[in-house]
mmCIF file of C-alpha atoms in Angstrom:
data_model
loop_
_atom_site.group_PDB
_atom_site.id
_atom_site.type_symbol
_atom_site.label_atom_id
_atom_site.label_comp_id
_atom_site.label_asym_id
_atom_site.label_seq_id
_atom_site.Cartn_x
_atom_site.Cartn_y
_atom_site.Cartn_z
ATOM 1 C CA MET J 1 185.406 99.776 85.004
ATOM 2 C CA SER J 2 181.596 100.457 84.206
ATOM 3 C CA GLU J 3 180.732 103.247 81.848
ATOM 4 C CA TYR J 4 177.421 103.743 83.936
ATOM 5 C CA THR J 5 177.402 103.462 87.610
ATOM 6 C CA GLN J 6 174.118 102.418 89.215
ATOM 7 C CA GLN J 7 172.016 105.343 90.136
ATOM 8 C CA SER J 8 170.182 105.710 93.310
ATOM 9 C CA GLU J 9 167.037 107.068 91.642
ATOM 10 C CA ALA J 10 165.365 105.904 88.426
ATOM 11 C CA MET J 11 165.198 108.447 85.541
ATOM 12 C CA TRP J 12 163.160 108.722 82.459
ATOM 13 C CA TYR J 13 165.085 108.327 79.232
ATOM 14 C CA VAL J 14 163.857 108.838 75.647
ATOM 15 C CA VAL J 15 164.628 106.087 73.146
ATOM 16 C CA HIS J 16 164.609 106.661 69.353
ATOM 17 C CA THR J 17 162.747 103.853 67.410
ATOM 18 C CA TYR J 18 162.016 103.083 63.881
ATOM 19 C CA SER J 19 158.874 104.827 62.739
ATOM 20 C CA GLY J 20 155.809 102.849 63.598
ATOM 21 C CA TYR J 21 157.688 100.417 66.037
ATOM 22 C CA GLU J 22 156.910 102.160 69.063
ATOM 23 C CA ASN J 23 154.463 99.738 70.439
ATOM 24 C CA LYS J 24 156.562 96.783 69.233
ATOM 25 C CA VAL J 25 159.690 98.339 71.042
ATOM 26 C CA MET J 26 157.682 98.795 74.250
ATOM 27 C CA ALA J 27 156.440 95.225 74.073
ATOM 28 C CA ASN J 28 159.873 93.782 73.405
ATOM 29 C CA ILE J 29 161.497 95.710 76.336
ATOM 30 C CA GLU J 30 158.649 94.631 78.614
ATOM 31 C CA LYS J 31 159.063 91.005 77.575
ATOM 32 C CA ILE J 32 162.897 91.233 78.205
ATOM 33 C CA VAL J 33 162.213 92.835 81.629
ATOM 34 C CA GLU J 34 159.919 89.968 82.414
ATOM 35 C CA THR J 35 162.280 87.145 81.236
ATOM 36 C CA ARG J 36 165.384 88.473 82.793
ATOM 37 C CA GLY J 37 163.623 89.638 86.201
ATOM 38 C CA MET J 38 164.695 93.285 85.552
ATOM 39 C CA HIS J 39 161.464 94.843 87.363
ATOM 40 C CA ASP J 40 163.709 96.665 89.787
ATOM 41 C CA GLN J 41 165.979 98.207 87.195
ATOM 42 C CA ILE J 42 163.533 98.851 84.308
ATOM 43 C CA LEU J 43 160.459 100.171 86.093
ATOM 44 C CA GLU J 44 158.121 101.508 83.212
ATOM 45 C CA VAL J 45 158.085 101.587 79.479
ATOM 46 C CA SER J 46 155.614 104.097 77.709
ATOM 47 C CA VAL J 47 154.434 105.393 74.328
ATOM 48 C CA PRO J 48 152.477 108.504 75.259
ATOM 49 C CA THR J 49 149.211 108.732 73.357
ATOM 50 C CA GLN J 50 146.290 111.063 73.313
ATOM 51 C CA ASN J 51 142.653 110.996 71.819
ATOM 52 C CA VAL J 52 142.053 113.303 68.921
ATOM 53 C CA VAL J 53 138.708 113.882 67.436
ATOM 54 C CA GLU J 54 138.794 113.848 63.628
ATOM 55 C CA VAL J 55 136.020 114.539 61.134
ATOM 56 C CA LYS J 56 136.152 112.899 57.887
ATOM 57 C CA ASN J 57 133.170 113.082 55.462
ATOM 58 C CA GLY J 58 131.060 114.510 58.074
ATOM 59 C CA VAL J 59 131.762 111.821 60.636
ATOM 60 C CA ARG J 60 133.248 112.458 63.910
ATOM 61 C CA LYS J 61 135.743 109.858 65.101
ATOM 62 C CA THR J 62 137.917 109.647 68.198
ATOM 63 C CA VAL J 63 141.419 108.243 67.251
ATOM 64 C CA ASN J 64 144.314 107.490 69.612
ATOM 65 C CA ARG J 65 147.486 109.213 68.288
ATOM 66 C CA LYS J 66 151.008 108.854 69.481
ATOM 67 C CA VAL J 67 152.319 112.064 71.068
ATOM 68 C CA PHE J 68 155.945 111.634 70.012
ATOM 69 C CA PRO J 69 156.007 109.237 66.996
ATOM 70 C CA GLY J 70 159.270 107.548 66.707
ATOM 71 C CA TYR J 71 159.986 107.668 70.522
ATOM 72 C CA VAL J 72 159.507 105.409 73.480
ATOM 73 C CA LEU J 73 160.048 106.755 77.185
ATOM 74 C CA VAL J 74 161.746 104.318 79.568
ATOM 75 C CA HIS J 75 161.779 104.843 83.268
ATOM 76 C CA MET J 76 164.983 103.039 84.498
ATOM 77 C CA HIS J 77 168.095 102.846 86.622
ATOM 78 C CA MET J 78 170.970 103.589 84.176
ATOM 79 C CA ASN J 79 173.614 101.000 84.198
ATOM 80 C CA ASP J 80 175.634 98.873 81.649
ATOM 81 C CA GLU J 81 173.103 96.117 81.642
ATOM 82 C CA THR J 82 169.900 98.269 81.266
ATOM 83 C CA TRP J 83 171.573 100.400 78.506
ATOM 84 C CA TYR J 84 172.684 97.218 76.794
ATOM 85 C CA VAL J 85 169.182 95.784 76.978
ATOM 86 C CA VAL J 86 167.253 98.861 75.756
ATOM 87 C CA ARG J 87 169.933 99.728 73.042
ATOM 88 C CA ASN J 88 169.952 96.202 71.676
ATOM 89 C CA THR J 89 166.136 95.757 71.518
ATOM 90 C CA ARG J 90 164.959 95.272 68.040
ATOM 91 C CA GLY J 91 163.642 98.427 66.466
ATOM 92 C CA VAL J 92 165.529 100.844 68.772
ATOM 93 C CA THR J 93 168.095 103.099 66.974
ATOM 94 C CA SER J 94 169.380 105.104 69.838
ATOM 95 C CA PHE J 95 168.995 106.786 73.165
ATOM 96 C CA VAL J 96 168.339 110.508 72.816
ATOM 97 C CA GLY J 97 171.454 112.564 73.964
ATOM 98 C CA PRO J 98 174.851 113.485 72.583
ATOM 99 C CA GLY J 99 176.760 110.698 70.980
ATOM 100 C CA SER J 100 175.965 107.435 72.783
ATOM 101 C CA LYS J 101 175.541 109.138 76.166
ATOM 102 C CA PRO J 102 171.762 109.140 77.220
ATOM 103 C CA VAL J 103 170.457 112.115 78.857
ATOM 104 C CA PRO J 104 167.562 111.799 81.313
ATOM 105 C CA LEU J 105 164.564 114.027 81.082
ATOM 106 C CA THR J 106 164.607 116.969 83.396
ATOM 107 C CA GLU J 107 161.828 117.369 86.134
ATOM 108 C CA GLU J 108 160.430 120.394 84.082
ATOM 109 C CA GLU J 109 160.175 118.185 80.972
ATOM 110 C CA LEU J 110 158.395 115.490 82.854
ATOM 111 C CA HIS J 111 155.729 118.059 84.254
ATOM 112 C CA THR J 112 155.295 119.295 80.810
ATOM 113 C CA MET J 113 154.829 115.769 79.568
ATOM 114 C CA GLY J 114 152.330 114.981 82.413
ATOM 115 C CA LEU J 115 154.590 112.065 83.718
ATOM 116 C CA ILE J 116 154.966 113.472 87.203
ATOM 117 C CA SER J 117 152.901 116.164 89.124
ATOM 118 C CA ALA J 118 154.466 119.270 90.833
ATOM 119 C CA GLU J 119 153.320 118.186 94.114
ATOM 120 C CA THR J 120 152.816 114.789 95.759
ATOM 121 C CA VAL J 121 149.467 113.966 97.119
ATOM 122 C CA ASN J 122 149.102 111.427 99.910
ATOM 123 C CA PHE J 123 146.377 108.967 98.295
ATOM 124 C CA ASP J 124 144.896 105.974 99.971
ATOM 125 C CA PHE J 125 141.960 105.204 97.717
ATOM 126 C CA GLU J 126 141.544 101.703 96.082
ATOM 127 C CA VAL J 127 140.218 100.292 92.893
ATOM 128 C CA GLY J 128 136.554 99.570 93.434
ATOM 129 C CA GLU J 129 135.922 102.297 96.001
ATOM 130 C CA VAL J 130 132.960 104.528 95.434
ATOM 131 C CA VAL J 131 133.935 108.203 95.371
ATOM 132 C CA ARG J 132 132.251 111.640 94.861
ATOM 133 C CA ILE J 133 133.742 114.125 92.532
ATOM 134 C CA MET J 134 134.280 117.647 93.987
ATOM 135 C CA ALA J 135 135.139 119.778 91.247
ATOM 136 C CA GLY J 136 134.775 120.312 87.346
ATOM 137 C CA SER J 137 131.935 119.470 84.960
ATOM 138 C CA PHE J 138 131.077 116.248 86.873
ATOM 139 C CA GLU J 139 130.946 117.810 90.402
ATOM 140 C CA ASP J 140 128.554 115.937 92.826
ATOM 141 C CA SER J 141 128.576 112.863 90.629
ATOM 142 C CA THR J 142 129.579 109.563 92.147
ATOM 143 C CA GLY J 143 131.440 106.626 90.597
ATOM 144 C CA SER J 144 133.816 103.709 91.358
ATOM 145 C CA ILE J 145 137.569 103.858 90.824
ATOM 146 C CA GLN J 146 138.721 101.637 88.067
ATOM 147 C CA GLU J 147 142.328 102.538 88.063
ATOM 148 C CA VAL J 148 144.863 104.511 89.944
ATOM 149 C CA ASN J 149 148.079 106.107 88.568
ATOM 150 C CA HIS J 150 150.274 107.232 91.286
ATOM 151 C CA GLN J 151 152.899 108.461 88.756
ATOM 152 C CA ARG J 152 150.577 110.933 87.266
ATOM 153 C CA GLN J 153 148.533 111.307 90.431
ATOM 154 C CA THR J 154 145.346 110.564 88.654
ATOM 155 C CA VAL J 155 142.269 108.058 88.982
ATOM 156 C CA THR J 156 139.925 106.665 86.334
ATOM 157 C CA VAL J 157 136.408 106.808 87.658
ATOM 158 C CA ALA J 158 133.456 105.011 86.087
ATOM 159 C CA LEU J 159 130.645 107.430 85.931
ATOM 160 C CA SER J 160 127.072 106.566 84.689
ATOM 161 C CA ILE J 161 126.449 109.105 81.744
ATOM 162 C CA PHE J 162 123.233 108.722 79.895
ATOM 163 C CA GLY J 163 122.704 105.442 81.129
ATOM 164 C CA ARG J 164 126.218 104.097 80.059
ATOM 165 C CA GLU J 165 129.334 103.424 82.297
ATOM 166 C CA THR J 166 131.952 106.049 81.071
ATOM 167 C CA PRO J 167 135.487 106.141 82.380
ATOM 168 C CA VAL J 168 136.756 109.752 83.357
ATOM 169 C CA GLU J 169 140.286 110.507 84.283
ATOM 170 C CA LEU J 170 140.481 112.897 87.362
ATOM 171 C CA GLU J 171 143.235 114.165 89.533
ATOM 172 C CA PHE J 172 143.614 112.843 93.137
ATOM 173 C CA THR J 173 142.589 116.270 94.715
ATOM 174 C CA GLU J 174 139.137 116.241 92.706
ATOM 175 C CA ILE J 175 137.683 113.301 94.570
ATOM 176 C CA GLU J 176 136.606 112.392 98.159
ATOM 177 C CA ARG J 177 135.380 109.284 99.915
ATOM 178 C CA LEU J 178 131.591 108.835 100.455
#
């Protein structure tokens, strides 16, 4: 009998990795998913990062830093096969949870981490579509959608700022069609 029965809903799990191996682990899991055709079981692998402005020797520099060094987030259906694939990926030390039992992140933890939004917004915009920004510091600006992230309910819109095309991340509720 299987230790993990197939879940009806995919959950987010945290995987502990060797320090500095986060991106390599993410790439390895994605490669295994691709070669084994497991797209329906392991849906997403993520190493959350954020841009941080550092000032060194009077020079401002924006650096992309890992939010949780040593950890990778995996959105998957937990079963024997997916557990085995992730757990035996080179660079993975364990799932986060008591003993060898992975514990999925709670909805509250997902909200805090920005992986899901509190409410679902019906969104039918497409990449390339021109939109107007309705709120915030870019209010009344127009730009074209470069990327849509349904999970986080955000869009990346290319705005012309000081003559340069600049990507700006906005929530679904902050834009409208022209």
